[in-house]
């Protein structure tokens, strides 16, 4: 794609980076077929190519964002399916991140839009505030349909609907500590505690720590780490996102210097995508560029890390059928497609790939609150596709997907690592059916008897 930025514009490193990305797009349109918003809405401006044109026009003409551009950029899920499809390697993620930061600086949103975004940015990255908000939401839940019917308040209705009916108690693993590995020492890792996940589903990190320590890996929950910054990053709040990134880089650098780390293990793939991008986000900060690049290089999804270990024989044979939902941030953001399914298969789950697995479930950070109608359509489509595989349960690697899909089906949905922990000697996760008798064993027995 030809561009016509001036030398003065290109002196800004953000614009220079975006210009390179824009030039790599050959506007072939292959990406439109896999874009969930284009597939749902059928409007070229809600496709990656359409958005790229809008962003180019806004940046090239150095103009403030307008209502039309904001509408179509806001509808983007940042699912990054377009990056998987694109044959030219267009880095849409960095382009849309730049566009969102530009929108945040140059566009004054309507009052209720500002209010909703302000509330989300104030509450979600802080586990204490989030927990208190969920308690309050339980009381407000009956009013959700009413709020959803009032245009400007519909997002608060969506928030109330998403709030869980019961709030899990925090586990002992949420506080800073070091958990030594059992038996022969096989490594030392830090784990991201995060913000929303330890409140919504504390058992995910608890299962991770129990599993890794059982496998001989020391797990550190470092002092000072917190939200990865993805939630505010996707809102264009760059200063807040960079502050979160610096705080985490400091916390992990302390651990790297103190005892060395083999990995920074992450159990929410949305956070993993952002942490793996810290090196880029902080590249212009001379005090943090190198440290951030080192942190990004160490960041691994928990399944990625488990795949590097020589795992023992499982303690049970579950014989259950699992529909594996690959979160967008897992398959498109981090390009992790095999490890979670291979690990589940290895311990005896029959793993099914639901049709249209490349399409987002509509969760996408705060998308299901900010764009409830599109998110609801995507959720219904995702649930239909998953239920078509007739699974006993659903596994995925991102808390946003667990909440979104779980609110649309009665099939139990859990984090992949919780199933792996069960298979390697832990308790059966809540809601997961009991292991079925092994058909292989019965057949083997018949063959043996006949012999
Ligand atoms: S597939 Fe890639 S090169 Fe083609 S229009 Fe989409 S972003 Fe541009
Ligand atoms: S990130 Fe997802 S929603 Fe956004 S343009 Fe790309 S494919 Fe479409």
Tab-separated table of C-alpha atoms and ligand atoms in Angstrom:
chain	number	residue	atom	x	y	z
A	1	UNK	CA	0.000	0.000	0.000
A	2	UNK	CA	1.432	3.401	-0.975
A	3	UNK	CA	1.656	5.999	1.764
A	4	UNK	CA	2.431	9.708	1.713
A	5	UNK	CA	3.635	10.604	5.219
A	6	UNK	CA	5.909	13.659	5.431
A	7	UNK	CA	9.454	13.424	6.823
A	8	UNK	CA	8.244	15.449	9.784
A	9	UNK	CA	5.505	12.898	10.517
A	10	UNK	CA	7.967	10.031	10.163
A	11	UNK	CA	10.216	11.614	12.782
A	12	UNK	CA	7.685	10.273	15.298
A	13	UNK	CA	8.735	6.635	15.931
A	14	UNK	CA	5.126	5.471	16.398
A	15	UNK	CA	4.112	6.921	13.029
A	16	UNK	CA	7.251	5.526	11.388
A	17	UNK	CA	6.398	2.036	12.694
A	18	UNK	CA	2.781	2.315	11.526
A	19	UNK	CA	3.908	3.534	8.113
A	20	UNK	CA	6.015	0.387	7.667
A	21	UNK	CA	3.023	-1.754	8.604
A	22	UNK	CA	0.726	0.108	6.210
A	23	UNK	CA	3.210	-0.321	3.360
A	24	UNK	CA	3.288	-4.088	3.917
A	25	UNK	CA	-0.474	-4.410	3.232
A	26	UNK	CA	-1.180	-5.301	-0.403
A	27	UNK	CA	-4.962	-4.872	0.142
A	28	UNK	CA	-5.670	-8.387	-1.145
A	29	UNK	CA	-8.595	-8.768	1.284
A	30	UNK	CA	-7.816	-12.363	2.318
A	31	UNK	CA	-8.170	-11.247	5.946
A	32	UNK	CA	-11.817	-10.262	5.543
A	33	UNK	CA	-12.996	-13.894	5.358
A	34	UNK	CA	-11.693	-14.720	8.837
A	35	UNK	CA	-12.568	-11.433	10.577
A	36	UNK	CA	-15.411	-12.049	13.062
A	37	UNK	CA	-16.848	-8.551	12.716
A	38	UNK	CA	-16.861	-8.706	8.924
A	39	UNK	CA	-18.396	-12.182	9.033
A	40	UNK	CA	-21.065	-10.895	11.452
A	41	UNK	CA	-21.777	-7.407	10.066
A	42	UNK	CA	-20.776	-7.740	6.405
A	43	UNK	CA	-19.461	-4.168	6.196
A	44	UNK	CA	-16.042	-3.606	4.587
A	45	UNK	CA	-15.314	-0.936	7.209
A	46	UNK	CA	-15.697	-3.637	9.856
A	47	UNK	CA	-13.031	-5.746	8.176
A	48	UNK	CA	-9.261	-5.552	8.768
A	49	UNK	CA	-8.699	-4.038	5.325
A	50	UNK	CA	-11.392	-1.416	5.874
A	51	UNK	CA	-9.955	-0.511	9.256
A	52	UNK	CA	-6.456	-0.293	7.816
A	53	UNK	CA	-7.736	2.283	5.290
A	54	UNK	CA	-9.455	4.261	8.046
A	55	UNK	CA	-6.294	4.250	10.185
A	56	UNK	CA	-4.111	5.235	7.220
A	57	UNK	CA	-6.401	8.140	6.395
A	58	UNK	CA	-6.471	9.329	10.021
A	59	UNK	CA	-2.704	9.105	10.595
A	60	UNK	CA	-1.577	10.301	7.173
A	61	UNK	CA	-3.733	13.425	7.366
A	62	UNK	CA	-2.669	14.007	10.960
A	63	UNK	CA	-6.239	14.590	11.957
A	64	UNK	CA	-8.141	13.898	15.148
A	65	UNK	CA	-10.202	10.712	15.150
A	66	UNK	CA	-13.776	11.171	13.927
A	67	UNK	CA	-16.964	9.384	14.912
A	68	UNK	CA	-16.928	7.008	11.920
A	69	UNK	CA	-13.336	5.877	12.499
A	70	UNK	CA	-13.951	5.397	16.218
A	71	UNK	CA	-17.098	3.341	15.548
A	72	UNK	CA	-15.288	0.833	13.344
A	73	UNK	CA	-12.081	0.654	15.392
A	74	UNK	CA	-14.132	0.162	18.570
A	75	UNK	CA	-15.898	-2.758	16.902
A	76	UNK	CA	-12.560	-4.512	16.329
A	77	UNK	CA	-12.078	-7.332	18.849
A	78	UNK	CA	-8.262	-7.300	18.603
A	79	UNK	CA	-8.668	-11.037	18.083
A	80	UNK	CA	-5.808	-10.955	15.518
A	81	UNK	CA	-7.386	-13.595	13.263
A	82	UNK	CA	-6.416	-11.226	10.446
A	83	UNK	CA	-2.733	-11.616	11.349
A	84	UNK	CA	-2.969	-15.398	11.102
A	85	UNK	CA	-4.612	-15.134	7.676
A	86	UNK	CA	-2.541	-12.318	6.168
A	87	UNK	CA	-0.023	-13.632	3.603
A	88	UNK	CA	1.992	-10.383	3.763
A	89	UNK	CA	2.745	-10.429	7.492
A	90	UNK	CA	0.888	-7.175	8.255
A	91	UNK	CA	1.275	-6.433	11.982
A	92	UNK	CA	-2.312	-5.319	12.511
A	93	UNK	CA	-1.877	-5.549	16.302
A	94	UNK	CA	0.672	-2.743	16.481
A	95	UNK	CA	-1.269	-0.673	13.953
A	96	UNK	CA	-4.562	-0.852	15.830
A	97	UNK	CA	-2.754	-0.243	19.162
A	98	UNK	CA	-1.361	2.987	17.684
A	99	UNK	CA	-4.781	3.942	16.308
A	100	UNK	CA	-6.407	3.398	19.704
A	101	UNK	CA	-3.830	5.555	21.456
A	102	UNK	CA	-4.409	8.275	18.818
A	103	UNK	CA	-8.186	8.037	19.341
A	104	UNK	CA	-7.750	8.311	23.097
A	105	UNK	CA	-5.687	11.499	22.681
A	106	UNK	CA	-7.766	13.231	20.009
A	107	UNK	CA	-11.392	12.168	20.391
A	108	UNK	CA	-13.885	13.164	23.081
A	109	UNK	CA	-16.288	10.297	23.544
A	110	UNK	CA	-19.969	10.732	24.568
A	111	UNK	CA	-20.542	10.937	28.333
A	112	UNK	CA	-21.777	7.375	28.979
A	113	UNK	CA	-18.994	5.940	26.846
A	114	UNK	CA	-16.414	7.824	28.910
A	115	UNK	CA	-18.140	6.786	32.124
A	116	UNK	CA	-18.200	3.069	31.235
A	117	UNK	CA	-14.592	3.034	30.104
A	118	UNK	CA	-13.529	5.002	33.163
A	119	UNK	CA	-15.286	2.554	35.502
A	120	UNK	CA	-13.727	-0.465	33.761
A	121	UNK	CA	-10.232	1.044	33.850
A	122	UNK	CA	-10.646	1.946	37.537
A	123	UNK	CA	-12.028	-1.407	38.657
A	124	UNK	CA	-10.817	-4.320	36.528
A	125	UNK	CA	-7.027	-4.081	36.911
A	126	UNK	CA	-7.317	-4.104	40.726
A	127	UNK	CA	-8.396	-7.430	42.302
A	128	UNK	CA	-9.668	-5.773	45.520
A	129	UNK	CA	-11.862	-3.287	43.662
A	130	UNK	CA	-12.997	-5.975	41.217
A	131	UNK	CA	-14.036	-8.307	44.021
A	132	UNK	CA	-16.021	-5.512	45.712
A	133	UNK	CA	-17.654	-4.641	42.372
A	134	UNK	CA	-18.686	-8.268	41.849
A	135	UNK	CA	-20.278	-8.348	45.312
A	136	UNK	CA	-22.273	-5.237	44.418
A	137	UNK	CA	-23.134	-6.651	40.981
A	138	UNK	CA	-24.793	-9.663	42.587
A	139	UNK	CA	-27.291	-7.314	44.209
A	140	UNK	CA	-27.797	-5.403	40.950
A	141	UNK	CA	-28.185	-8.482	38.742
A	142	UNK	CA	-32.044	-8.463	38.732
A	143	UNK	CA	-31.898	-4.992	37.137
A	144	UNK	CA	-29.730	-6.131	34.209
A	145	UNK	CA	-32.632	-6.558	31.715
A	146	UNK	CA	-33.939	-3.106	32.658
A	147	UNK	CA	-30.546	-1.453	32.141
A	148	UNK	CA	-30.009	-3.299	28.872
A	149	UNK	CA	-33.226	-1.783	27.526
A	150	UNK	CA	-31.990	1.774	28.180
A	151	UNK	CA	-29.584	2.590	25.323
A	152	UNK	CA	-26.828	4.505	27.134
A	153	UNK	CA	-26.947	2.152	30.155
A	154	UNK	CA	-26.983	-1.108	28.212
A	155	UNK	CA	-23.299	-1.709	28.893
A	156	UNK	CA	-23.890	-1.610	32.638
A	157	UNK	CA	-26.635	-4.202	32.052
A	158	UNK	CA	-24.111	-6.371	30.163
A	159	UNK	CA	-21.668	-5.987	33.071
A	160	UNK	CA	-24.276	-7.159	35.582
A	161	UNK	CA	-25.218	-10.128	33.421
A	162	UNK	CA	-21.600	-11.268	33.197
A	163	UNK	CA	-21.043	-11.094	36.955
A	164	UNK	CA	-20.871	-14.618	38.431
A	165	UNK	CA	-23.659	-15.702	40.800
A	166	UNK	CA	-21.124	-16.924	43.328
A	167	UNK	CA	-17.732	-15.430	44.023
A	168	UNK	CA	-14.878	-17.826	44.672
A	169	UNK	CA	-12.804	-17.375	47.826
A	170	UNK	CA	-9.180	-16.370	47.251
A	171	UNK	CA	-6.684	-19.220	47.572
A	172	UNK	CA	-3.472	-19.158	49.587
A	173	UNK	CA	-1.550	-19.035	46.309
A	174	UNK	CA	-2.556	-15.433	45.491
A	175	UNK	CA	-0.061	-13.821	47.880
A	176	UNK	CA	3.665	-13.320	47.222
A	177	UNK	CA	5.598	-16.456	48.179
A	178	UNK	CA	7.976	-19.078	46.830
A	179	UNK	CA	6.769	-22.675	46.459
A	180	UNK	CA	9.643	-25.142	46.232
A	181	UNK	CA	9.467	-27.984	43.749
A	182	UNK	CA	9.212	-31.540	45.076
A	183	UNK	CA	11.890	-34.110	44.423
A	184	UNK	CA	14.500	-33.539	41.749
A	185	UNK	CA	14.725	-29.819	40.896
A	186	UNK	CA	13.583	-29.179	37.316
A	187	UNK	CA	13.389	-25.421	37.120
A	188	UNK	CA	12.370	-22.114	38.654
A	189	UNK	CA	9.581	-19.951	37.271
A	190	UNK	CA	7.585	-16.887	38.235
A	191	UNK	CA	3.820	-16.948	37.778
A	192	UNK	CA	1.687	-13.968	36.826
A	193	UNK	CA	-1.072	-13.610	39.394
A	194	UNK	CA	-2.929	-11.079	37.238
A	195	UNK	CA	-6.046	-9.093	38.087
A	196	UNK	CA	-9.440	-10.482	37.005
A	197	UNK	CA	-8.524	-14.178	36.893
A	198	UNK	CA	-7.523	-14.611	40.563
A	199	UNK	CA	-10.908	-13.145	41.518
A	200	UNK	CA	-13.083	-14.971	38.980
A	201	UNK	CA	-11.237	-18.299	39.007
A	202	UNK	CA	-8.506	-18.565	41.644
A	203	UNK	CA	-8.273	-22.346	41.144
A	204	UNK	CA	-6.474	-21.849	37.808
A	205	UNK	CA	-3.300	-20.445	39.334
A	206	UNK	CA	-3.641	-22.735	42.351
A	207	UNK	CA	-3.765	-25.786	40.035
A	208	UNK	CA	-0.770	-24.444	38.095
A	209	UNK	CA	1.330	-24.034	41.231
A	210	UNK	CA	0.347	-27.453	42.596
A	211	UNK	CA	1.092	-29.146	39.268
A	212	UNK	CA	4.425	-27.437	38.643
A	213	UNK	CA	5.716	-27.998	42.165
A	214	UNK	CA	4.652	-31.650	41.967
A	215	UNK	CA	6.740	-31.880	38.804
A	216	UNK	CA	9.804	-30.462	40.604
A	217	UNK	CA	9.554	-26.816	39.500
A	218	UNK	CA	9.924	-24.007	42.026
A	219	UNK	CA	7.173	-21.413	41.511
A	220	UNK	CA	7.554	-17.834	42.714
A	221	UNK	CA	4.626	-15.455	43.129
A	222	UNK	CA	6.672	-12.248	43.067
A	223	UNK	CA	6.093	-9.210	45.238
A	224	UNK	CA	4.926	-6.193	43.255
A	225	UNK	CA	3.439	-7.765	40.129
A	226	UNK	CA	-0.140	-7.062	39.070
A	227	UNK	CA	-2.349	-6.549	36.047
A	228	UNK	CA	-0.413	-6.978	32.786
A	229	UNK	CA	-1.943	-3.766	31.381
A	230	UNK	CA	-3.820	-5.409	28.487
A	231	UNK	CA	-7.222	-4.059	29.527
A	232	UNK	CA	-6.139	-0.418	29.485
A	233	UNK	CA	-3.812	-0.998	26.508
A	234	UNK	CA	-6.816	-2.027	24.409
A	235	UNK	CA	-8.615	1.129	25.506
A	236	UNK	CA	-5.750	3.255	24.141
A	237	UNK	CA	-4.660	4.330	27.638
A	238	UNK	CA	-0.992	4.071	26.857
A	239	UNK	CA	0.394	5.708	29.992
A	240	UNK	CA	-1.551	3.321	32.225
A	241	UNK	CA	-0.535	0.297	30.130
A	242	UNK	CA	3.150	1.259	30.195
A	243	UNK	CA	3.029	1.883	33.952
A	244	UNK	CA	1.633	-1.637	34.454
A	245	UNK	CA	4.306	-3.084	32.161
A	246	UNK	CA	7.132	-1.287	34.015
A	247	UNK	CA	5.861	-2.461	37.394
A	248	UNK	CA	5.796	-6.083	36.250
A	249	UNK	CA	9.174	-5.814	34.521
A	250	UNK	CA	10.617	-4.536	37.818
A	251	UNK	CA	9.040	-7.381	39.815
A	252	UNK	CA	10.315	-10.088	37.454
A	253	UNK	CA	13.729	-8.505	36.973
A	254	UNK	CA	14.211	-8.705	40.745
A	255	UNK	CA	13.481	-12.444	40.544
A	256	UNK	CA	15.746	-12.933	37.520
A	257	UNK	CA	18.600	-11.273	39.394
A	258	UNK	CA	17.854	-13.032	42.687
A	259	UNK	CA	17.617	-16.697	41.659
A	260	UNK	CA	17.245	-16.817	37.867
A	261	UNK	CA	14.041	-17.699	36.052
A	262	UNK	CA	13.504	-20.345	33.379
A	263	UNK	CA	10.170	-18.805	32.434
A	264	UNK	CA	7.471	-16.366	33.424
A	265	UNK	CA	4.424	-18.614	33.374
A	266	UNK	CA	1.105	-17.102	32.366
A	267	UNK	CA	-2.274	-18.788	32.691
A	268	UNK	CA	-4.418	-16.241	30.814
A	269	UNK	CA	-3.515	-16.097	27.139
A	270	UNK	CA	-4.800	-12.526	26.801
A	271	UNK	CA	-2.138	-11.459	29.304
A	272	UNK	CA	0.464	-13.639	27.572
A	273	UNK	CA	0.030	-11.817	24.270
A	274	UNK	CA	0.579	-8.458	25.957
A	275	UNK	CA	3.559	-9.551	28.088
A	276	UNK	CA	5.241	-11.047	25.032
A	277	UNK	CA	4.868	-7.568	23.503
A	278	UNK	CA	6.420	-5.656	26.459
A	279	UNK	CA	9.714	-5.548	24.548
A	280	UNK	CA	7.995	-3.592	21.788
A	281	UNK	CA	5.839	-1.465	24.083
A	282	UNK	CA	8.863	-0.273	26.088
A	283	UNK	CA	11.388	-0.161	23.230
A	284	UNK	CA	11.630	3.645	23.370
A	285	UNK	CA	12.316	3.765	27.114
A	286	UNK	CA	16.103	3.552	27.599
A	287	UNK	CA	15.694	2.481	31.246
A	288	UNK	CA	13.383	-0.419	30.419
A	289	UNK	CA	13.956	-1.496	26.791
A	290	UNK	CA	16.467	-4.265	27.555
A	291	UNK	CA	14.745	-5.471	30.715
A	292	UNK	CA	11.365	-5.570	28.957
A	293	UNK	CA	12.816	-7.514	26.012
A	294	UNK	CA	14.275	-10.046	28.473
A	295	UNK	CA	10.910	-10.418	30.225
A	296	UNK	CA	9.097	-10.891	26.903
A	297	UNK	CA	11.588	-13.578	25.902
A	298	UNK	CA	10.910	-15.460	29.165
A	299	UNK	CA	7.104	-15.188	28.984
A	300	UNK	CA	5.390	-18.529	28.283
A	301	UNK	CA	1.867	-19.808	28.412
A	302	UNK	CA	1.629	-22.547	31.042
A	303	UNK	CA	0.974	-25.176	28.334
A	304	UNK	CA	4.013	-23.965	26.381
A	305	UNK	CA	6.137	-24.424	29.493
A	306	UNK	CA	4.650	-27.826	30.375
A	307	UNK	CA	5.437	-29.017	26.851
A	308	UNK	CA	9.141	-28.427	27.556
A	309	UNK	CA	9.092	-30.797	30.558
A	310	UNK	CA	9.435	-34.519	30.361
A	311	UNK	CA	6.057	-35.342	31.886
A	312	UNK	CA	5.434	-38.592	33.795
A	313	UNK	CA	2.619	-41.061	33.159
A	314	UNK	CA	-0.741	-39.600	34.275
A	315	UNK	CA	-2.307	-40.752	37.536
A	316	UNK	CA	-5.772	-41.287	36.018
A	317	UNK	CA	-7.270	-42.164	32.669
A	318	UNK	CA	-10.117	-39.674	32.281
A	319	UNK	CA	-11.666	-40.971	29.022
A	320	UNK	CA	-13.734	-37.825	28.630
A	321	UNK	CA	-14.356	-35.885	25.440
A	322	UNK	CA	-13.065	-32.332	25.613
A	323	UNK	CA	-13.930	-29.612	23.125
A	324	UNK	CA	-10.814	-27.469	23.075
A	325	UNK	CA	-11.577	-23.794	22.502
A	326	UNK	CA	-8.425	-22.046	21.383
A	327	UNK	CA	-8.607	-18.440	22.633
A	328	UNK	CA	-7.747	-15.860	19.959
A	329	UNK	CA	-4.875	-14.605	22.079
A	330	UNK	CA	-3.578	-18.197	22.211
A	331	UNK	CA	-3.872	-19.180	18.539
A	332	UNK	CA	-3.557	-15.791	16.809
A	333	UNK	CA	-1.757	-13.650	19.396
A	334	UNK	CA	0.818	-16.240	20.512
A	335	UNK	CA	0.532	-18.829	17.720
A	336	UNK	CA	0.164	-21.640	20.266
A	337	UNK	CA	-1.994	-24.248	18.601
A	338	UNK	CA	-0.609	-27.713	19.358
A	339	UNK	CA	0.678	-27.730	22.950
A	340	UNK	CA	-2.644	-27.528	24.863
A	341	UNK	CA	-4.309	-30.209	22.729
A	342	UNK	CA	-1.268	-32.498	22.746
A	343	UNK	CA	-1.021	-32.286	26.538
A	344	UNK	CA	-4.714	-33.110	26.941
A	345	UNK	CA	-4.533	-36.008	24.469
A	346	UNK	CA	-1.427	-37.379	26.148
A	347	UNK	CA	-3.226	-37.817	29.466
A	348	UNK	CA	-6.228	-39.544	27.876
A	349	UNK	CA	-8.788	-36.892	26.931
A	350	UNK	CA	-10.401	-37.267	23.508
A	351	UNK	CA	-9.875	-33.751	22.142
A	352	UNK	CA	-12.296	-32.247	19.619
A	353	UNK	CA	-11.727	-29.136	17.509
A	354	UNK	CA	-15.042	-27.282	17.163
A	355	UNK	CA	-15.864	-25.946	13.677
A	356	UNK	CA	-14.945	-22.289	12.971
A	357	UNK	CA	-12.336	-22.481	15.713
A	358	UNK	CA	-10.612	-19.383	14.311
A	359	UNK	CA	-13.586	-17.157	15.169
A	360	UNK	CA	-13.617	-15.206	18.444
A	361	UNK	CA	-16.186	-16.048	21.152
A	362	UNK	CA	-16.850	-12.320	21.653
A	363	UNK	CA	-15.120	-11.998	25.025
A	364	UNK	CA	-12.013	-10.035	23.971
A	365	UNK	CA	-11.150	-8.255	27.226
A	366	UNK	CA	-13.975	-5.805	27.853
A	367	UNK	CA	-15.545	-6.234	24.398
A	368	UNK	CA	-18.538	-8.184	25.721
A	369	UNK	CA	-19.332	-5.165	27.882
A	370	UNK	CA	-18.528	-2.428	25.375
A	371	UNK	CA	-20.097	-4.132	22.323
A	372	UNK	CA	-22.698	-6.424	23.912
A	373	UNK	CA	-24.781	-7.038	20.763
A	374	UNK	CA	-21.916	-8.228	18.525
A	375	UNK	CA	-20.422	-10.169	21.429
A	376	UNK	CA	-23.752	-11.951	22.016
A	377	UNK	CA	-23.936	-13.021	18.346
A	378	UNK	CA	-20.388	-14.344	18.437
A	379	UNK	CA	-21.053	-16.175	21.697
A	380	UNK	CA	-24.166	-17.905	20.299
A	381	UNK	CA	-22.213	-18.973	17.196
A	382	UNK	CA	-19.298	-20.248	19.290
A	383	UNK	CA	-21.546	-22.199	21.666
A	384	UNK	CA	-23.425	-23.784	18.704
A	385	UNK	CA	-20.130	-24.912	17.200
A	386	UNK	CA	-18.807	-26.289	20.482
A	387	UNK	CA	-22.033	-28.117	21.358
A	388	UNK	CA	-22.023	-29.724	17.883
A	389	UNK	CA	-18.989	-31.765	18.962
A	390	UNK	CA	-21.044	-33.256	21.859
A	391	UNK	CA	-18.285	-32.905	24.433
A	392	UNK	CA	-18.366	-33.863	28.097
A	393	UNK	CA	-16.614	-30.614	28.882
A	394	UNK	CA	-14.845	-27.622	27.353
A	395	UNK	CA	-11.238	-26.606	27.952
A	396	UNK	CA	-9.603	-23.298	27.130
A	397	UNK	CA	-6.683	-21.175	28.276
A	398	UNK	CA	-8.184	-17.754	28.909
A	399	UNK	CA	-10.436	-16.525	31.706
A	400	UNK	CA	-12.342	-14.158	29.398
A	401	UNK	CA	-13.416	-17.099	27.201
A	402	UNK	CA	-14.334	-19.186	30.252
A	403	UNK	CA	-16.669	-16.423	31.447
A	404	UNK	CA	-18.125	-15.672	28.008
A	405	UNK	CA	-18.707	-19.234	26.791
A	406	UNK	CA	-19.666	-20.444	30.271
A	407	UNK	CA	-22.505	-17.904	30.317
A	408	UNK	CA	-23.983	-19.480	27.171
A	409	UNK	CA	-23.908	-23.224	27.806
A	410	UNK	CA	-24.522	-25.808	30.532
A	411	UNK	CA	-21.464	-27.832	29.489
A	412	UNK	CA	-18.755	-27.401	32.145
A	413	UNK	CA	-15.853	-25.217	31.030
A	414	UNK	CA	-12.460	-25.188	32.735
A	415	UNK	CA	-8.910	-24.025	32.183
A	416	UNK	CA	-6.707	-26.598	30.411
A	417	UNK	CA	-4.217	-26.641	33.291
A	418	UNK	CA	-6.924	-27.633	35.774
A	419	UNK	CA	-7.564	-30.802	33.760
A	420	UNK	CA	-3.845	-31.508	33.522
A	421	UNK	CA	-3.425	-31.072	37.262
A	422	UNK	CA	-6.247	-33.563	37.845
A	423	UNK	CA	-4.648	-36.027	35.427
A	424	UNK	CA	-1.314	-35.755	37.220
A	425	UNK	CA	-2.651	-36.477	40.681
A	426	UNK	CA	-4.752	-33.483	41.752
A	427	UNK	CA	-8.444	-33.316	42.661
A	428	UNK	CA	-11.106	-33.388	39.971
A	429	UNK	CA	-12.014	-29.764	39.124
A	430	UNK	CA	-15.447	-28.577	40.278
A	431	UNK	CA	-18.184	-29.363	37.785
A	432	UNK	CA	-16.101	-31.784	35.704
A	433	UNK	CA	-17.721	-35.226	35.281
A	434	UNK	CA	-16.038	-38.265	36.766
A	435	UNK	CA	-13.611	-40.214	34.601
A	436	UNK	CA	-15.374	-42.790	32.453
A	437	UNK	CA	-14.352	-46.437	32.501
A	438	UNK	CA	-11.679	-46.969	29.891
A	439	UNK	CA	-12.985	-48.640	26.728
A	440	UNK	CA	-9.409	-49.505	25.831
A	441	UNK	CA	-9.012	-51.457	29.046
A	442	UNK	CA	-12.301	-53.329	28.459
A	443	UNK	CA	-11.265	-54.253	24.930
A	444	UNK	CA	-7.841	-55.275	26.139
A	445	UNK	CA	-9.542	-57.443	28.775
A	446	UNK	CA	-11.751	-59.078	26.106
A	447	UNK	CA	-8.762	-59.753	23.877
A	448	UNK	CA	-6.894	-61.182	26.845
A	449	UNK	CA	-9.890	-63.377	27.825
A	450	UNK	CA	-10.286	-64.630	24.239
A	451	UNK	CA	-6.560	-65.373	24.078
B	1	LIG	S1	-4.646	-10.048	4.139
B	1	LIG	FE1	-2.938	-8.723	4.806
B	1	LIG	S2	-2.199	-7.748	2.945
B	1	LIG	FE2	-4.236	-8.570	2.467
B	1	LIG	S3	-5.655	-6.845	2.924
B	1	LIG	FE3	-5.541	-8.080	4.784
B	1	LIG	S4	-3.925	-7.091	5.991
B	1	LIG	FE4	-3.672	-6.323	3.867
B	2	LIG	S1	-8.338	-8.074	15.060
B	2	LIG	FE1	-10.078	-9.466	14.685
B	2	LIG	S2	-11.887	-8.126	14.661
B	2	LIG	FE2	-10.083	-6.805	14.443
B	2	LIG	S3	-9.804	-6.563	12.244
B	2	LIG	FE3	-8.504	-8.299	12.836
B	2	LIG	S4	-9.802	-10.100	12.545
B	2	LIG	FE4	-11.167	-8.323	12.531
